[in-house]
PDB file of C-alpha atoms and ligand atoms in Angstrom:
ATOM      1  CA  MET N   1    -136.581  33.386-122.542  1.00 95.00           C
ATOM      2  CA  ASP N   2    -133.027  34.547-122.899  1.00 97.00           C
ATOM      3  CA  LEU N   3    -130.535  32.837-120.565  1.00 98.00           C
ATOM      4  CA  ARG N   4    -127.001  34.104-120.025  1.00 98.00           C
ATOM      5  CA  VAL N   5    -124.336  32.120-118.221  1.00 98.00           C
ATOM      6  CA  ILE N   6    -122.331  34.555-116.086  1.00 98.00           C
ATOM      7  CA  GLY N   7    -120.718  31.937-113.851  1.00 98.00           C
ATOM      8  CA  CYS N   8    -121.177  28.170-113.982  1.00 98.00           C
ATOM      9  CA  HIS N   9    -118.445  26.578-111.882  1.00 98.00           C
ATOM     10  CA  GLY N  10    -118.143  25.143-108.392  1.00 98.00           C
ATOM     11  CA  GLY N  11    -114.997  27.166-107.745  1.00 98.00           C
ATOM     12  CA  GLU N  12    -112.943  30.057-109.047  1.00 98.00           C
ATOM     13  CA  THR N  13    -109.794  30.690-111.102  1.00 98.00           C
ATOM     14  CA  PRO N  14    -109.200  33.429-113.711  1.00 97.00           C
ATOM     15  CA  ARG N  15    -111.023  31.091-116.141  1.00 97.00           C
ATOM     16  CA  HIS N  16    -113.775  29.818-113.836  1.00 98.00           C
ATOM     17  CA  ARG N  17    -116.533  31.800-112.137  1.00 98.00           C
ATOM     18  CA  THR N  18    -118.975  30.742-109.427  1.00 98.00           C
ATOM     19  CA  SER N  19    -122.698  30.257-110.074  1.00 98.00           C
ATOM     20  CA  ALA N  20    -124.713  33.125-111.556  1.00 98.00           C
ATOM     21  CA  PHE N  21    -127.222  33.086-114.420  1.00 98.00           C
ATOM     22  CA  VAL N  22    -129.368  35.896-115.857  1.00 98.00           C
ATOM     23  CA  LEU N  23    -132.787  35.628-117.518  1.00 98.00           C
ATOM     24  CA  ASP N  24    -133.873  38.316-119.995  1.00 98.00           C
ATOM     25  CA  ASP N  25    -131.308  40.718-118.491  1.00 98.00           C
ATOM     26  CA  ARG N  26    -133.520  41.284-115.434  1.00 98.00           C
ATOM     27  CA  LEU N  27    -133.673  38.216-113.180  1.00 98.00           C
ATOM     28  CA  ALA N  28    -130.525  36.616-111.774  1.00 98.00           C
ATOM     29  CA  ILE N  29    -130.362  33.101-110.367  1.00 99.00           C
ATOM     30  CA  ASP N  30    -127.642  33.007-107.704  1.00 98.00           C
ATOM     31  CA  ALA N  31    -125.056  35.706-107.242  1.00 98.00           C
ATOM     32  CA  GLY N  32    -121.669  34.013-107.238  1.00 98.00           C
ATOM     33  CA  SER N  33    -120.226  36.182-110.012  1.00 98.00           C
ATOM     34  CA  LEU N  34    -122.728  38.970-110.716  1.00 98.00           C
ATOM     35  CA  THR N  35    -120.098  41.694-110.401  1.00 98.00           C
ATOM     36  CA  SER N  36    -116.961  39.818-111.456  1.00 98.00           C
ATOM     37  CA  GLY N  37    -118.826  38.694-114.593  1.00 98.00           C
ATOM     38  CA  MET N  38    -121.022  41.660-115.582  1.00 98.00           C
ATOM     39  CA  ASP N  39    -120.431  45.319-116.376  1.00 98.00           C
ATOM     40  CA  LEU N  40    -122.226  48.092-114.469  1.00 98.00           C
ATOM     41  CA  LYS N  41    -124.930  48.495-117.115  1.00 98.00           C
ATOM     42  CA  ALA N  42    -125.889  44.817-116.776  1.00 98.00           C
ATOM     43  CA  GLN N  43    -125.676  45.015-112.968  1.00 98.00           C
ATOM     44  CA  PHE N  44    -128.014  48.035-112.971  1.00 98.00           C
ATOM     45  CA  ALA N  45    -130.523  46.295-115.275  1.00 98.00           C
ATOM     46  CA  LEU N  46    -131.240  43.525-112.755  1.00 98.00           C
ATOM     47  CA  GLU N  47    -134.519  43.705-110.848  1.00 98.00           C
ATOM     48  CA  ALA N  48    -134.141  40.649-108.614  1.00 98.00           C
ATOM     49  CA  VAL N  49    -131.863  37.773-107.612  1.00 98.00           C
ATOM     50  CA  LEU N  50    -133.102  34.310-106.627  1.00 99.00           C
ATOM     51  CA  VAL N  51    -130.743  32.868-104.021  1.00 98.00           C
ATOM     52  CA  SER N  52    -130.765  29.069-103.824  1.00 98.00           C
ATOM     53  CA  HIS N  53    -128.855  28.874-100.532  1.00 98.00           C
ATOM     54  CA  ALA N  54    -126.412  30.802 -98.382  1.00 98.00           C
ATOM     55  CA  HIS N  55    -123.113  29.188 -99.391  1.00 98.00           C
ATOM     56  CA  LEU N  56    -120.547  31.798-100.317  1.00 98.00           C
ATOM     57  CA  ASP N  57    -120.075  30.671-103.928  1.00 98.00           C
ATOM     58  CA  HIS N  58    -123.767  31.547-104.547  1.00 98.00           C
ATOM     59  CA  ILE N  59    -124.085  34.816-102.627  1.00 98.00           C
ATOM     60  CA  ARG N  60    -120.773  36.588-102.454  1.00 98.00           C
ATOM     61  CA  ASP N  61    -121.307  39.135-105.254  1.00 98.00           C
ATOM     62  CA  LEU N  62    -124.457  40.339-103.486  1.00 98.00           C
ATOM     63  CA  ALA N  63    -121.944  42.331-101.432  1.00 98.00           C
ATOM     64  CA  THR N  64    -120.426  44.145-104.367  1.00 98.00           C
ATOM     65  CA  ILE N  65    -123.590  44.536-106.458  1.00 98.00           C
ATOM     66  CA  ALA N  66    -125.372  46.161-103.497  1.00 98.00           C
ATOM     67  CA  ASP N  67    -122.482  48.593-103.132  1.00 98.00           C
ATOM     68  CA  ASN N  68    -122.403  49.380-106.862  1.00 98.00           C
ATOM     69  CA  ARG N  69    -126.147  49.998-107.168  1.00 98.00           C
ATOM     70  CA  GLN N  70    -126.750  52.294-104.196  1.00 97.00           C
ATOM     71  CA  ASN N  71    -128.222  55.684-105.186  1.00 96.00           C
ATOM     72  CA  ARG N  72    -128.205  54.648-108.847  1.00 96.00           C
ATOM     73  CA  VAL N  73    -131.148  52.260-109.339  1.00 97.00           C
ATOM     74  CA  PRO N  74    -134.157  50.967-107.372  1.00 97.00           C
ATOM     75  CA  PRO N  75    -133.530  48.315-104.677  1.00 98.00           C
ATOM     76  CA  LEU N  76    -132.462  44.875-105.866  1.00 98.00           C
ATOM     77  CA  VAL N  77    -134.929  42.244-104.671  1.00 98.00           C
ATOM     78  CA  VAL N  78    -133.038  39.385-102.964  1.00 98.00           C
ATOM     79  CA  ALA N  79    -135.390  36.400-102.871  1.00 98.00           C
ATOM     80  CA  GLY N  80    -134.761  33.254-100.856  1.00 98.00           C
ATOM     81  CA  THR N  81    -136.272  30.974 -98.253  1.00 98.00           C
ATOM     82  CA  ARG N  82    -136.443  32.070 -94.628  1.00 98.00           C
ATOM     83  CA  PRO N  83    -133.330  30.081 -93.526  1.00 98.00           C
ATOM     84  CA  THR N  84    -131.297  31.487 -96.433  1.00 98.00           C
ATOM     85  CA  LEU N  85    -132.332  35.083 -95.729  1.00 98.00           C
ATOM     86  CA  ALA N  86    -131.626  34.543 -92.023  1.00 98.00           C
ATOM     87  CA  VAL N  87    -127.998  33.658 -92.823  1.00 98.00           C
ATOM     88  CA  LEU N  88    -127.647  36.688 -95.111  1.00 98.00           C
ATOM     89  CA  LYS N  89    -128.961  38.983 -92.390  1.00 98.00           C
ATOM     90  CA  LYS N  90    -127.015  37.494 -89.478  1.00 98.00           C
ATOM     91  CA  HIS N  91    -123.697  36.589 -91.077  1.00 98.00           C
ATOM     92  CA  PHE N  92    -123.269  38.646 -94.246  1.00 98.00           C
ATOM     93  CA  PHE N  93    -125.083  42.009 -94.344  1.00 98.00           C
ATOM     94  CA  ASN N  94    -124.615  42.292 -90.572  1.00 98.00           C
ATOM     95  CA  ASN N  95    -122.718  45.604 -90.297  1.00 98.00           C
ATOM     96  CA  LEU N  96    -119.576  43.615 -89.428  1.00 98.00           C
ATOM     97  CA  LEU N  97    -118.615  41.515 -92.408  1.00 98.00           C
ATOM     98  CA  TRP N  98    -120.388  44.018 -94.677  1.00 98.00           C
ATOM     99  CA  PRO N  99    -122.831  46.900 -94.182  1.00 98.00           C
ATOM    100  CA  ASP N 100    -126.552  46.173 -93.878  1.00 98.00           C
ATOM    101  CA  PHE N 101    -127.512  47.226 -97.395  1.00 98.00           C
ATOM    102  CA  SER N 102    -131.187  46.561 -96.630  1.00 98.00           C
ATOM    103  CA  ARG N 103    -131.038  49.809 -94.606  1.00 98.00           C
ATOM    104  CA  ILE N 104    -128.612  51.944 -96.572  1.00 96.00           C
ATOM    105  CA  PRO N 105    -128.102  54.350 -98.251  1.00 96.00           C
ATOM    106  CA  THR N 106    -131.595  55.231 -96.962  1.00 95.00           C
ATOM    107  CA  LEU N 107    -134.314  53.244 -95.240  1.00 95.00           C
ATOM    108  CA  ARG N 108    -136.796  54.383 -97.890  1.00 95.00           C
ATOM    109  CA  ARG N 109    -134.587  53.407-100.845  1.00 96.00           C
ATOM    110  CA  PRO N 110    -132.080  50.782 -99.708  1.00 98.00           C
ATOM    111  CA  ALA N 111    -129.746  48.953-102.082  1.00 98.00           C
ATOM    112  CA  ILE N 112    -131.431  45.588-101.465  1.00 98.00           C
ATOM    113  CA  ARG N 113    -134.844  44.401-100.335  1.00 98.00           C
ATOM    114  CA  TYR N 114    -135.390  40.879 -98.971  1.00 98.00           C
ATOM    115  CA  LEU N 115    -138.286  38.810-100.295  1.00 98.00           C
ATOM    116  CA  GLU N 116    -139.093  35.564 -98.518  1.00 98.00           C
ATOM    117  CA  LEU N 117    -139.968  32.538-100.636  1.00 98.00           C
ATOM    118  CA  VAL N 118    -142.071  29.736 -99.190  1.00 98.00           C
ATOM    119  CA  PRO N 119    -141.144  26.356-100.720  1.00 98.00           C
ATOM    120  CA  GLU N 120    -143.745  25.078-103.209  1.00 98.00           C
ATOM    121  CA  LYS N 121    -145.630  28.383-103.271  1.00 98.00           C
ATOM    122  CA  VAL N 122    -145.638  30.469-106.458  1.00 98.00           C
ATOM    123  CA  THR N 123    -144.345  34.037-106.037  1.00 98.00           C
ATOM    124  CA  ARG N 124    -144.406  36.691-108.746  1.00 98.00           C
ATOM    125  CA  ILE N 125    -140.946  38.235-109.200  1.00 98.00           C
ATOM    126  CA  ALA N 126    -139.805  40.576-111.984  1.00 98.00           C
ATOM    127  CA  GLY N 127    -142.699  39.378-114.153  1.00 97.00           C
ATOM    128  CA  TYR N 128    -142.014  35.631-113.645  1.00 98.00           C
ATOM    129  CA  GLU N 129    -143.814  32.996-111.622  1.00 98.00           C
ATOM    130  CA  VAL N 130    -141.137  31.595-109.324  1.00 98.00           C
ATOM    131  CA  ARG N 131    -141.423  28.466-107.237  1.00 98.00           C
ATOM    132  CA  ALA N 132    -138.789  27.192-104.787  1.00 98.00           C
ATOM    133  CA  ILE N 133    -138.499  23.436-104.271  1.00 98.00           C
ATOM    134  CA  SER N 134    -136.414  22.057-101.391  1.00 98.00           C
ATOM    135  CA  VAL N 135    -133.452  19.908-102.473  1.00 98.00           C
ATOM    136  CA  ASN N 136    -130.826  17.843-100.694  1.00 98.00           C
ATOM    137  CA  HIS N 137    -127.656  19.755 -99.706  1.00 98.00           C
ATOM    138  CA  THR N 138    -125.678  20.321 -96.484  1.00 98.00           C
ATOM    139  CA  ILE N 139    -127.676  23.433 -95.559  1.00 98.00           C
ATOM    140  CA  ASP N 140    -131.179  24.584 -96.516  1.00 98.00           C
ATOM    141  CA  CYS N 141    -131.136  24.815-100.308  1.00 98.00           C
ATOM    142  CA  CYS N 142    -133.772  25.015-102.997  1.00 98.00           C
ATOM    143  CA  ALA N 143    -134.225  24.518-106.688  1.00 98.00           C
ATOM    144  CA  PHE N 144    -136.330  26.997-108.676  1.00 98.00           C
ATOM    145  CA  THR N 145    -138.826  26.812-111.472  1.00 98.00           C
ATOM    146  CA  VAL N 146    -139.164  30.126-113.305  1.00 98.00           C
ATOM    147  CA  ARG N 147    -142.136  30.483-115.625  1.00 98.00           C
ATOM    148  CA  SER N 148    -142.709  33.150-118.268  1.00 97.00           C
ATOM    149  CA  ALA N 149    -145.056  33.247-121.267  1.00 96.00           C
ATOM    150  CA  ASP N 150    -142.315  31.375-123.194  1.00 94.00           C
ATOM    151  CA  GLY N 151    -142.268  28.395-120.819  1.00 98.00           C
ATOM    152  CA  THR N 152    -140.477  27.258-117.676  1.00 98.00           C
ATOM    153  CA  LEU N 153    -136.773  27.100-116.840  1.00 98.00           C
ATOM    154  CA  ALA N 154    -135.701  24.945-113.894  1.00 98.00           C
ATOM    155  CA  TYR N 155    -132.549  25.404-111.779  1.00 98.00           C
ATOM    156  CA  SER N 156    -131.409  22.638-109.449  1.00 98.00           C
ATOM    157  CA  GLY N 157    -129.369  24.570-106.879  1.00 98.00           C
ATOM    158  CA  ASP N 158    -126.646  22.584-105.117  1.00 98.00           C
ATOM    159  CA  THR N 159    -127.962  19.092-104.485  1.00 98.00           C
ATOM    160  CA  GLY N 160    -127.213  15.423-104.284  1.00 98.00           C
ATOM    161  CA  PRO N 161    -129.827  12.785-105.102  1.00 98.00           C
ATOM    162  CA  THR N 162    -133.314  14.121-104.395  1.00 98.00           C
ATOM    163  CA  GLU N 163    -136.982  13.259-105.032  1.00 98.00           C
ATOM    164  CA  ARG N 164    -139.398  16.182-104.879  1.00 98.00           C
ATOM    165  CA  LEU N 165    -137.711  18.165-107.654  1.00 98.00           C
ATOM    166  CA  TRP N 166    -138.310  15.346-110.131  1.00 98.00           C
ATOM    167  CA  GLN N 167    -141.980  15.073-109.162  1.00 98.00           C
ATOM    168  CA  VAL N 168    -142.490  18.802-109.715  1.00 98.00           C
ATOM    169  CA  LEU N 169    -140.619  18.801-113.035  1.00 98.00           C
ATOM    170  CA  GLY N 170    -142.598  15.739-114.128  1.00 98.00           C
ATOM    171  CA  GLU N 171    -145.778  17.787-113.689  1.00 98.00           C
ATOM    172  CA  THR N 172    -144.359  20.848-115.489  1.00 98.00           C
ATOM    173  CA  THR N 173    -145.764  20.624-119.008  1.00 97.00           C
ATOM    174  CA  ASP N 174    -143.987  23.681-120.450  1.00 98.00           C
ATOM    175  CA  LEU N 175    -140.480  22.832-119.174  1.00 98.00           C
ATOM    176  CA  LYS N 176    -137.878  24.195-121.651  1.00 98.00           C
ATOM    177  CA  ALA N 177    -134.581  23.403-119.943  1.00 98.00           C
ATOM    178  CA  LEU N 178    -132.972  22.414-116.668  1.00 98.00           C
ATOM    179  CA  LEU N 179    -129.817  23.963-115.244  1.00 98.00           C
ATOM    180  CA  MET N 180    -128.422  21.012-113.312  1.00 98.00           C
ATOM    181  CA  GLU N 181    -125.529  20.719-110.913  1.00 98.00           C
ATOM    182  CA  VAL N 182    -122.708  18.187-111.188  1.00 98.00           C
ATOM    183  CA  SER N 183    -119.577  18.790-109.129  1.00 98.00           C
ATOM    184  CA  PHE N 184    -117.173  15.869-108.670  1.00 98.00           C
ATOM    185  CA  PRO N 185    -115.915  12.929-110.746  1.00 98.00           C
ATOM    186  CA  ASN N 186    -117.092   9.385-109.946  1.00 98.00           C
ATOM    187  CA  SER N 187    -113.810   8.697-108.115  1.00 98.00           C
ATOM    188  CA  GLU N 188    -114.829  11.358-105.544  1.00 98.00           C
ATOM    189  CA  ALA N 189    -118.222   9.761-104.812  1.00 98.00           C
ATOM    190  CA  ARG N 190    -117.652   9.930-101.067  1.00 98.00           C
ATOM    191  CA  LEU N 191    -116.769  13.614-101.124  1.00 98.00           C
ATOM    192  CA  ALA N 192    -119.825  14.282-103.312  1.00 98.00           C
ATOM    193  CA  ARG N 193    -122.059  12.380-100.904  1.00 98.00           C
ATOM    194  CA  VAL N 194    -120.918  14.162 -97.733  1.00 98.00           C
ATOM    195  CA  SER N 195    -120.957  17.591 -99.397  1.00 98.00           C
ATOM    196  CA  GLY N 196    -124.410  17.166-100.984  1.00 98.00           C
ATOM    197  CA  HIS N 197    -123.369  17.181-104.633  1.00 98.00           C
ATOM    198  CA  HIS N 198    -123.565  14.986-107.742  1.00 98.00           C
ATOM    199  CA  THR N 199    -121.050  12.941-109.663  1.00 98.00           C
ATOM    200  CA  PRO N 200    -121.885  12.005-113.286  1.00 98.00           C
ATOM    201  CA  GLU N 201    -122.993   8.572-112.006  1.00 98.00           C
ATOM    202  CA  THR N 202    -125.442   9.867-109.377  1.00 98.00           C
ATOM    203  CA  LEU N 203    -126.581  12.577-111.789  1.00 98.00           C
ATOM    204  CA  ALA N 204    -127.541  10.043-114.461  1.00 98.00           C
ATOM    205  CA  ARG N 205    -129.398   7.922-111.901  1.00 98.00           C
ATOM    206  CA  ASP N 206    -131.289  10.938-110.550  1.00 98.00           C
ATOM    207  CA  LEU N 207    -132.166  12.384-113.967  1.00 98.00           C
ATOM    208  CA  LYS N 208    -133.769   9.093-114.927  1.00 96.00           C
ATOM    209  CA  LYS N 209    -136.404   9.706-112.238  1.00 97.00           C
ATOM    210  CA  LEU N 210    -137.783  12.232-114.742  1.00 97.00           C
ATOM    211  CA  ALA N 211    -139.603  10.627-117.688  1.00 96.00           C
ATOM    212  CA  SER N 212    -138.696  13.441-120.098  1.00 96.00           C
ATOM    213  CA  SER N 213    -134.961  13.499-119.267  1.00 96.00           C
ATOM    214  CA  LYS N 214    -134.026  11.840-122.550  1.00 96.00           C
ATOM    215  CA  GLU N 215    -135.105  14.926-124.513  1.00 97.00           C
ATOM    216  CA  LEU N 216    -135.015  17.690-121.906  1.00 98.00           C
ATOM    217  CA  PRO N 217    -132.127  20.109-122.589  1.00 98.00           C
ATOM    218  CA  THR N 218    -130.035  19.692-119.419  1.00 98.00           C
ATOM    219  CA  LEU N 219    -127.392  22.364-118.927  1.00 98.00           C
ATOM    220  CA  LEU N 220    -124.728  21.209-116.492  1.00 98.00           C
ATOM    221  CA  TYR N 221    -123.004  23.636-114.107  1.00 98.00           C
ATOM    222  CA  HIS N 222    -121.053  23.687-110.783  1.00 98.00           C
ATOM    223  CA  ILE N 223    -118.171  21.461-111.923  1.00 98.00           C
ATOM    224  CA  LYS N 224    -115.194  21.938-109.571  1.00 98.00           C
ATOM    225  CA  PRO N 225    -112.341  23.530-111.584  1.00 98.00           C
ATOM    226  CA  SER N 226    -109.750  21.054-110.305  1.00 98.00           C
ATOM    227  CA  PHE N 227    -111.844  18.130-111.588  1.00 98.00           C
ATOM    228  CA  GLN N 228    -113.184  19.742-114.769  1.00 98.00           C
ATOM    229  CA  ALA N 229    -111.543  17.423-117.317  1.00 98.00           C
ATOM    230  CA  ALA N 230    -112.518  14.216-115.493  1.00 98.00           C
ATOM    231  CA  VAL N 231    -116.130  15.295-114.959  1.00 98.00           C
ATOM    232  CA  GLU N 232    -116.483  16.359-118.608  1.00 98.00           C
ATOM    233  CA  ARG N 233    -115.057  13.039-119.774  1.00 98.00           C
ATOM    234  CA  GLU N 234    -117.452  11.067-117.577  1.00 98.00           C
ATOM    235  CA  CYS N 235    -120.465  13.150-118.636  1.00 98.00           C
ATOM    236  CA  ALA N 236    -119.595  12.585-122.298  1.00 97.00           C
ATOM    237  CA  ARG N 237    -119.950   8.840-121.697  1.00 97.00           C
ATOM    238  CA  LEU N 238    -123.504   9.099-120.311  1.00 97.00           C
ATOM    239  CA  THR N 239    -126.144   7.941-122.765  1.00 96.00           C
ATOM    240  CA  GLY N 240    -129.897   8.503-123.073  1.00 96.00           C
ATOM    241  CA  LEU N 241    -129.720  12.080-121.804  1.00 98.00           C
ATOM    242  CA  ASN N 242    -129.584  15.491-123.499  1.00 98.00           C
ATOM    243  CA  LEU N 243    -126.605  17.071-121.715  1.00 98.00           C
ATOM    244  CA  THR N 244    -124.693  20.274-122.448  1.00 98.00           C
ATOM    245  CA  ILE N 245    -121.890  21.543-120.243  1.00 98.00           C
ATOM    246  CA  CYS N 246    -122.254  25.281-119.620  1.00 98.00           C
ATOM    247  CA  ALA N 247    -119.368  27.595-120.449  1.00 98.00           C
ATOM    248  CA  LEU N 248    -118.802  31.208-119.408  1.00 98.00           C
ATOM    249  CA  GLY N 249    -120.564  33.583-121.777  1.00 97.00           C
ATOM    250  CA  ASP N 250    -122.998  30.983-123.112  1.00 98.00           C
ATOM    251  CA  HIS N 251    -126.274  32.479-124.326  1.00 98.00           C
ATOM    252  CA  PHE N 252    -129.329  30.275-124.740  1.00 98.00           C
ATOM    253  CA  ILE N 253    -132.681  31.242-126.251  1.00 97.00           C
ATOM    254  CA  LEU N 254    -135.317  29.009-124.649  1.00 94.00           C
TER     255      LEU N 254
HETATM  256 ZN1   ZN Q   1    -123.591  24.769-101.610  1.00 97.02          ZN
HETATM  257 ZN1   ZN Q   2    -122.088  25.765-104.679  1.00 97.02          ZN
END
């Protein structure tokens, strides 16, 4: 599996982009920076986007990628749980904030097509076996496992300390890597707790619920730009884990 980091931050500046990752050029995980971080050719190559939750930093470039793709390529599959899709329909592609691209340019060939994911249930998307696992955030949010013939990639979504994800990953024998959120420094533990995010301290405690975390390549994302240096410093001090901090443009072969 070929993993490209399009956006890996919990905020935006000219040097930071919000969450978006692409597998084998055809499956995106979250849509925070799919158009600000990819040229048209790469945008057109996508078949589907997995949406972890409806927060703006994970969905906002669905607006612009839908616009760019209309009448050029087949519909983009937008896959998420029922509560996530409900927010997209009611508050985003609602013909007020933005057109309903699930109905235009034509009903027969719209720019996007919704696909509902049921947590825990495997769904086949763009040639992968995708499973959503509920995690612990301020709104409905899920992690994903994405399996291909090469193995499984896991993505945490936005989450604070959680349980079920670690059980599922513990049972995943072909797990290659985990994209894992960490957002705030330890000094902002309260803010992390009320906003459903990790600090390096809570991250280390949670990762240790997984027996293989010592070796498992764990790719950290969602650091808040204004706390980047502090979070990186604190992560560098964690021991007994296999951590890498994602950077824009990173390309991993899993
Ligand atoms: Zn969020
Ligand atoms: Zn977020």
